[in-house]
mmCIF file of C-alpha atoms in Angstrom:
data_model
loop_
_atom_site.group_PDB
_atom_site.id
_atom_site.type_symbol
_atom_site.label_atom_id
_atom_site.label_comp_id
_atom_site.label_asym_id
_atom_site.label_seq_id
_atom_site.Cartn_x
_atom_site.Cartn_y
_atom_site.Cartn_z
ATOM 1 C CA VAL A 1 0.000 0.000 0.000
ATOM 2 C CA GLU A 2 1.460 3.327 -1.046
ATOM 3 C CA MET A 3 1.520 5.647 1.955
ATOM 4 C CA ALA A 4 3.910 8.384 0.804
ATOM 5 C CA GLY A 5 2.728 11.850 1.678
ATOM 6 C CA ILE A 6 -0.089 10.780 3.969
ATOM 7 C CA ILE A 7 1.715 10.417 7.251
ATOM 8 C CA ASP A 8 4.882 12.094 8.464
ATOM 9 C CA GLN A 9 8.006 10.005 8.046
ATOM 10 C CA GLY A 10 9.162 8.359 11.252
ATOM 11 C CA ARG A 11 5.690 7.336 12.347
ATOM 12 C CA ASP A 12 6.231 3.657 11.702
ATOM 13 C CA ASP A 13 3.799 2.583 14.416
ATOM 14 C CA VAL A 14 0.911 4.534 12.901
ATOM 15 C CA ILE A 15 1.797 3.465 9.372
ATOM 16 C CA TRP A 16 1.931 -0.144 10.511
ATOM 17 C CA LEU A 17 -1.534 0.147 12.089
ATOM 18 C CA LEU A 18 -2.981 1.781 8.981
ATOM 19 C CA GLU A 19 -1.502 -0.885 6.714
ATOM 20 C CA THR A 20 -2.713 -3.606 9.078
ATOM 21 C CA GLY A 21 -6.252 -2.231 8.895
ATOM 22 C CA PHE A 22 -6.167 -2.332 5.104
ATOM 23 C CA LEU A 23 -4.785 -5.870 5.163
ATOM 24 C CA TYR A 24 -7.664 -6.928 7.401
ATOM 25 C CA LEU A 25 -10.068 -5.335 4.933
ATOM 26 C CA GLU A 26 -8.432 -7.097 1.973
ATOM 27 C CA MET A 27 -8.701 -10.413 3.841
ATOM 28 C CA GLY A 28 -12.391 -9.803 4.485
ATOM 29 C CA ASP A 29 -12.070 -9.291 8.239
ATOM 30 C CA LYS A 30 -14.213 -6.165 8.367
ATOM 31 C CA GLU A 31 -14.572 -6.209 12.143
ATOM 32 C CA ALA A 32 -10.801 -6.210 12.726
ATOM 33 C CA ALA A 33 -10.353 -3.517 10.070
ATOM 34 C CA ARG A 34 -13.050 -1.349 11.664
ATOM 35 C CA GLU A 35 -11.551 -1.768 15.137
ATOM 36 C CA THR A 36 -8.105 -0.837 13.825
ATOM 37 C CA PHE A 37 -9.371 2.275 12.064
ATOM 38 C CA GLU A 38 -11.546 3.250 15.028
ATOM 39 C CA GLY A 39 -8.411 3.121 17.158
ATOM 40 C CA LEU A 40 -6.516 5.311 14.722
ATOM 41 C CA THR A 41 -9.339 7.852 14.563
ATOM 42 C CA ALA A 42 -9.447 7.911 18.371
ATOM 43 C CA LEU A 43 -5.706 8.580 18.486
ATOM 44 C CA GLU A 44 -5.774 11.218 15.747
ATOM 45 C CA PRO A 45 -9.318 12.419 15.060
ATOM 46 C CA GLU A 46 -8.043 15.223 12.818
ATOM 47 C CA THR A 47 -6.354 12.889 10.315
ATOM 48 C CA ALA A 48 -8.533 12.708 7.202
ATOM 49 C CA SER A 49 -7.011 9.495 5.859
ATOM 50 C CA PHE A 50 -7.910 7.658 9.080
ATOM 51 C CA GLN A 51 -11.495 8.914 8.875
ATOM 52 C CA ALA A 52 -11.639 7.858 5.205
ATOM 53 C CA ALA A 53 -10.297 4.398 6.008
ATOM 54 C CA LEU A 54 -12.964 3.958 8.687
ATOM 55 C CA GLY A 55 -15.600 5.138 6.219
ATOM 56 C CA GLN A 56 -14.455 2.561 3.679
ATOM 57 C CA VAL A 57 -15.007 -0.236 6.203
ATOM 58 C CA LEU A 58 -18.412 1.156 7.156
ATOM 59 C CA ILE A 59 -19.444 1.052 3.479
ATOM 60 C CA ALA A 60 -18.219 -2.536 3.249
ATOM 61 C CA GLU A 61 -20.305 -3.386 6.322
ATOM 62 C CA GLY A 62 -23.381 -1.793 4.756
ATOM 63 C CA ASN A 63 -23.537 1.027 7.317
ATOM 64 C CA VAL A 64 -24.041 3.748 4.717
ATOM 65 C CA LYS A 65 -25.503 6.351 7.072
ATOM 66 C CA GLU A 66 -22.524 6.254 9.443
ATOM 67 C CA ALA A 67 -20.081 5.984 6.514
ATOM 68 C CA THR A 68 -21.544 9.140 4.986
ATOM 69 C CA LYS A 69 -21.049 10.999 8.266
ATOM 70 C CA VAL A 70 -17.469 9.780 8.793
ATOM 71 C CA LEU A 71 -16.487 10.404 5.176
ATOM 72 C CA GLY A 72 -18.033 13.867 5.260
ATOM 73 C CA ARG A 73 -15.744 14.568 8.211
ATOM 74 C CA ALA A 74 -12.750 13.275 6.224
ATOM 75 C CA VAL A 75 -13.587 15.639 3.353
ATOM 76 C CA GLU A 76 -13.951 18.543 5.800
ATOM 77 C CA LEU A 77 -10.532 17.757 7.241
ATOM 78 C CA ASP A 78 -8.831 17.454 3.834
ATOM 79 C CA PRO A 79 -10.895 18.589 0.844
ATOM 80 C CA GLU A 80 -8.020 17.633 -1.476
ATOM 81 C CA LEU A 81 -7.911 13.949 -0.463
ATOM 82 C CA ALA A 82 -9.295 12.226 -3.560
ATOM 83 C CA PHE A 83 -9.633 8.911 -1.701
ATOM 84 C CA ALA A 84 -12.042 10.552 0.777
ATOM 85 C CA ARG A 85 -13.988 12.329 -1.980
ATOM 86 C CA CYS A 86 -14.454 9.087 -3.920
ATOM 87 C CA LEU A 87 -15.605 7.174 -0.862
ATOM 88 C CA HIS A 88 -17.896 9.995 0.272
ATOM 89 C CA GLY A 89 -19.432 10.101 -3.204
ATOM 90 C CA ASP A 90 -19.959 6.358 -3.131
ATOM 91 C CA ALA A 91 -21.622 6.516 0.293
ATOM 92 C CA LEU A 92 -23.887 9.365 -0.814
ATOM 93 C CA VAL A 93 -24.973 7.472 -3.936
ATOM 94 C CA ARG A 94 -25.664 4.348 -1.883
ATOM 95 C CA GLY A 95 -27.624 6.521 0.555
ATOM 96 C CA LYS A 96 -29.923 7.737 -2.227
ATOM 97 C CA GLN A 97 -28.246 11.147 -2.507
ATOM 98 C CA ALA A 98 -27.076 10.655 -6.082
ATOM 99 C CA ASP A 99 -26.703 14.316 -7.034
ATOM 100 C CA ARG A 100 -24.436 15.106 -4.073
ATOM 101 C CA GLY A 101 -22.601 11.840 -4.611
ATOM 102 C CA LYS A 102 -21.952 12.612 -8.262
ATOM 103 C CA GLY A 103 -20.471 15.949 -7.223
ATOM 104 C CA GLU A 104 -18.037 14.270 -4.849
ATOM 105 C CA LEU A 105 -17.131 11.658 -7.455
ATOM 106 C CA ALA A 106 -16.505 14.379 -10.034
ATOM 107 C CA LYS A 107 -14.246 16.172 -7.546
ATOM 108 C CA ALA A 108 -12.294 12.927 -6.976
ATOM 109 C CA CYS A 109 -11.815 12.669 -10.754
ATOM 110 C CA GLU A 110 -10.606 16.261 -10.866
ATOM 111 C CA LEU A 111 -8.165 15.780 -7.974
ATOM 112 C CA GLU A 112 -6.738 12.482 -9.192
ATOM 113 C CA PRO A 113 -7.689 11.989 -12.863
ATOM 114 C CA ASP A 114 -5.369 9.064 -13.523
ATOM 115 C CA GLY A 115 -4.933 7.750 -9.991
ATOM 116 C CA PRO A 116 -6.844 4.962 -8.272
ATOM 117 C CA ALA A 117 -9.461 7.180 -6.581
ATOM 118 C CA GLY A 118 -10.163 9.126 -9.760
ATOM 119 C CA LEU A 119 -10.396 6.001 -11.880
ATOM 120 C CA THR A 120 -12.725 4.370 -9.363
ATOM 121 C CA ALA A 121 -14.872 7.500 -9.280
ATOM 122 C CA LYS A 122 -15.103 7.351 -13.094
ATOM 123 C CA THR A 123 -16.162 3.696 -12.871
ATOM 124 C CA ILE A 124 -18.851 4.535 -10.322
ATOM 125 C CA LEU A 125 -20.105 7.474 -12.396
ATOM 126 C CA ALA A 126 -20.317 5.243 -15.479
ATOM 127 C CA GLY A 127 -22.245 2.673 -13.443
ATOM 128 C CA ILE A 128 -24.682 5.337 -12.281
ATOM 129 C CA GLU A 129 -25.253 6.368 -15.883
ATOM 130 C CA ASP A 130 -25.847 2.815 -17.124
ATOM 131 C CA GLY A 131 -27.958 1.841 -14.110
ATOM 132 C CA SER A 132 -25.584 -0.777 -12.699
ATOM 133 C CA TYR A 133 -24.661 1.309 -9.649
ATOM 134 C CA PRO A 134 -25.168 1.461 -6.717
ATOM 135 C CA PRO A 135 -24.701 -2.189 -5.842
ATOM 136 C CA PRO A 136 -26.828 -4.041 -3.292
ATOM 137 C CA PRO A 137 -26.340 -2.957 0.343
ATOM 138 C CA GLY A 138 -23.122 -4.258 1.885
ATOM 139 C CA GLN A 139 -21.324 -4.836 -1.407
ATOM 140 C CA GLU A 140 -17.898 -3.290 -1.455
ATOM 141 C CA LEU A 141 -16.422 -0.797 -3.870
ATOM 142 C CA PRO A 142 -15.336 -1.807 -7.362
ATOM 143 C CA ASP A 143 -12.080 -3.724 -7.363
ATOM 144 C CA SER A 144 -10.249 -0.805 -8.949
ATOM 145 C CA LEU A 145 -10.168 1.193 -5.686
ATOM 146 C CA PRO A 146 -7.035 0.476 -3.709
ATOM 147 C CA THR A 147 -7.234 -0.152 -0.032
ATOM 148 C CA GLY A 148 -5.968 3.131 1.277
ATOM 149 C CA PRO A 149 -5.229 6.593 0.067
ATOM 150 C CA THR A 150 -2.308 7.131 -2.279
ATOM 151 C CA ASP A 151 -1.842 10.878 -2.214
#
């Protein structure tokens, strides 16, 4: 998982926890991932990438309402974090707020046009247009979204 630029160098313990949370998520252990990210957000509630990571797990668990709240906080903390914008857009679309969600997805595309978050946002927008998105409750993001922010 590419972590450059997200966390200050020399914070190996925090980086290790963040990476561990994403590994749990990749392995399908949503509970362990959520607990890890909840711990990180408790330690550093002002870190947008931690809020976004927690929001990603909440989406995967089907808790769209809470995910929307947490991801909105991530966007407030760092409006330039494409990963958070993409996830917030996804949560809004799943929560039947398609217009707001499309706006967040478009912003993710603008911030990271050729990066993972931007490409995922484009995939979601295309799915909205062709009627194949949003997926059933609890289904995770398209496979193209990496686990974790990259900017």
